[in-house]
C-alpha positions as a printed Julia matrix, in Angstrom:
204×3 Matrix{Float64}:
 -55.12  -14.86   2.53
 -57.22  -16.92   4.41
 -59.41  -15.56   7.07
 -59.88  -17.16  10.5
 -63.23  -19.15  11.11
 -65.58  -17.51  14.02
 -64.17  -19.84  16.51
 -60.66  -18.61  15.69
 -61.53  -15.06  15.64
 -60.24  -13.7   18.98
 -56.92  -15.24  20.89
 -56.5   -15.16  24.88
 -53.08  -14.15  26.29
 -51.75  -13.65  29.6
 -48.8   -10.55  30.29
 -46.91  -10.56  33.06
 -44.04   -8.24  34.18
 -42.13   -7.94  37.13
 -39.74   -5.03  37.42
 -37.19   -2.45  39.59
 -37.03    0.83  39.53
 -34.25    2.84  40.82
 -34.24    6.71  41.23
 -30.9     8.33  41.12
 -32.78   11.74  41.75
 -36.15   13.26  41.48
 -35.75   13.56  37.8
 -33.51   10.47  36.64
 -34.79    6.75  36.77
 -33.44    3.5   35.76
 -35.92    0.87  35.17
 -35.37   -2.73  34.53
 -38.33   -5.17  33.72
 -38.73   -8.76  32.81
 -41.42   -9.26  30.55
 -43.19  -13.02  29.9
 -46.23  -13.21  27.58
 -48.34  -16.44  27.37
 -50.78  -17.74  25.18
 -53.75  -19.72  26.87
 -55.19  -22.09  24.63
 -53.13  -24.16  24.37
 -50.87  -22.7   27.31
 -47.64  -22.17  26.16
 -44.63  -19.0   26.66
 -44.74  -16.94  23.59
 -42.19  -14.36  24.42
 -39.51  -13.57  27.04
 -38.64   -9.95  27.19
 -35.98   -8.4   29.52
 -36.22   -4.33  29.23
 -33.86   -1.74  30.31
 -34.79    1.95  29.94
 -33.89    5.41  31.4
 -36.23    8.03  32.01
 -35.64   11.7   32.55
 -38.08   14.39  33.67
 -37.2    17.44  31.74
 -40.08   19.19  32.99
 -42.67   18.23  35.5
 -45.04   17.56  32.56
 -42.44   16.37  29.87
 -40.52   13.04  30.27
 -38.02   11.62  27.79
 -37.12    7.72  27.79
 -34.46    5.74  26.06
 -34.83    1.97  26.36
 -33.43   -1.55  24.85
 -35.47   -4.83  24.86
 -33.83   -8.16  24.12
 -37.02  -10.36  23.12
 -37.25  -14.23  22.45
 -40.3   -14.53  20.13
 -42.21  -17.76  19.1
 -42.65  -17.57  15.52
 -45.3   -19.61  13.04
 -42.72  -22.17  12.86
 -43.6   -22.7   16.85
 -39.52  -21.99  17.8
 -38.01  -19.04  19.15
 -36.67  -16.28  17.52
 -34.05  -13.59  18.81
 -34.95  -10.16  18.23
 -33.42   -6.68  19.42
 -35.6    -3.58  20.13
 -34.2    -0.13  20.91
 -36.83    2.62  21.37
 -37.0     6.29  22.28
 -40.15    8.03  24.12
 -41.47   11.35  24.7
 -44.31   11.82  27.3
 -46.62   14.59  27.9
 -49.11   14.76  31.17
 -51.03   17.37  32.82
 -53.76   16.72  35.71
 -56.96   18.71  36.33
 -58.33   18.07  39.63
 -58.43   14.35  39.84
 -58.14   13.74  36.51
 -54.83   12.97  34.69
 -54.06   12.48  30.95
 -50.85   11.68  29.35
 -49.85   10.81  25.87
 -46.67    8.97  25.09
 -45.06    9.16  21.3
 -42.56    6.16  20.88
 -40.2     5.45  17.94
 -39.03    1.74  17.85
 -36.74   -0.07  15.61
 -36.73   -3.94  15.65
 -34.04   -6.41  14.33
 -33.41  -10.05  14.03
 -30.87  -12.01  12.25
 -33.25  -14.76  11.38
 -33.55  -15.27   7.65
 -37.28  -15.73   8.31
 -38.02  -12.26  10.27
 -37.62   -8.57   8.63
 -36.53   -5.59  10.64
 -39.68   -3.19  11.88
 -39.88    0.14  12.34
 -42.74    1.74  14.12
 -44.1     4.58  16.27
 -46.43    4.05  18.52
 -49.07    6.4   20.14
 -50.83    5.96  23.47
 -53.24    8.3   25.53
 -54.22    7.51  28.74
 -56.95    8.99  31.01
 -56.4     8.41  34.77
 -58.58    9.33  37.92
 -56.75   10.02  40.99
 -58.67    8.69  44.16
 -56.7     9.72  46.85
 -56.22    6.4   47.73
 -53.89    3.79  47.26
 -55.67    2.9   43.93
 -56.02    4.46  40.36
 -58.22    3.46  37.39
 -57.35    4.04  34.08
 -58.62    3.65  30.55
 -56.7     4.26  27.1
 -55.72    3.64  23.72
 -52.69    3.19  21.63
 -52.13    3.21  17.79
 -49.08    1.38  15.95
 -47.69    2.88  12.59
 -45.53    0.51  10.76
 -43.02    2.84   8.74
 -41.08   -0.49   7.2
 -40.83   -4.32   7.67
 -43.06   -7.38   7.05
 -46.11   -5.53   8.29
 -46.27   -3.1    5.45
 -46.59    0.73   5.78
 -49.63    2.34   7.35
 -51.62    1.9   10.64
 -50.84   -1.86  11.65
 -53.12   -2.3   14.97
 -54.46   -0.7   18.01
 -55.22   -1.15  21.48
 -57.81   -0.38  23.87
 -57.0    -0.95  27.44
 -58.78   -0.3   30.71
 -57.48   -1.3   34.26
 -56.35    0.13  38.13
 -52.81    0.52  39.75
 -52.28    0.09  43.17
 -49.23    1.48  45.18
 -48.04    0.89  48.7
 -45.02    2.69  49.77
 -42.31    1.28  47.23
 -44.7    -1.16  45.47
 -46.44   -0.92  42.7
 -49.28   -3.65  41.49
 -50.96   -3.38  38.11
 -54.2    -5.18  36.79
 -55.0    -4.51  33.1
 -57.36   -5.78  30.21
 -56.2    -5.03  26.57
 -58.2    -5.42  23.39
 -55.51   -5.66  20.6
 -56.9    -5.7   16.6
 -54.65   -5.82  13.29
 -55.37   -3.2   10.66
 -52.88   -4.46   8.06
 -53.3    -7.97   7.96
 -57.34   -8.81   8.6
 -56.6   -12.3    8.71
 -54.67  -12.08  12.07
 -57.02  -12.69  15.07
 -57.69  -10.13  17.47
 -56.49  -10.47  21.28
 -58.24  -10.31  24.13
 -55.39   -9.83  26.99
 -55.15   -9.84  30.6
 -51.98   -8.43  31.79
 -50.5    -8.24  35.42
 -47.56   -6.38  36.86
 -45.4    -5.86  39.67
 -42.78   -3.34  40.65
 -40.64   -2.26  43.88
 -38.67    1.03  44.05
 -35.18    0.82  45.52
């Protein structure tokens, strides 16, 4: 395995997301999000991913989600490969005074018909800590672990992310700014990532 040189030790990416949410009632919600992810040096589109999910609050502190994501991902041969991802989430959350904590456990399967791509099966666990400012903006920090069950990534803890950001909410509009650091664990030859995430969502 060829290790990256110091100049290649980290990549920078810009991830964008625009979404709409429809609330059937206080418990049931449908989300549609359009993701576009860019590599910044050189500038190019790496991923285009529409995502549809349904969310149901079983309790005030417990939410389940089922979703599907269609992916067009640039591979190592510089061509886009079609993927299909299905996922299921369980999220628990609590709040003490102004501090908020949530944990999301996700199982996802990702499949492609491309001959050079292997199907992938992961567990993902995300832990977030937030603070309620009693205003229109709320900061947060968190971490996420990826555990590969099968696929080209092998088996074991595949990668991790560290994140910090702030969410803004005004009426039915939500805007997010976030920084993420991502590093691979199974393949140490892959570069780490510095990611800027910009998101916007509207409730209808």
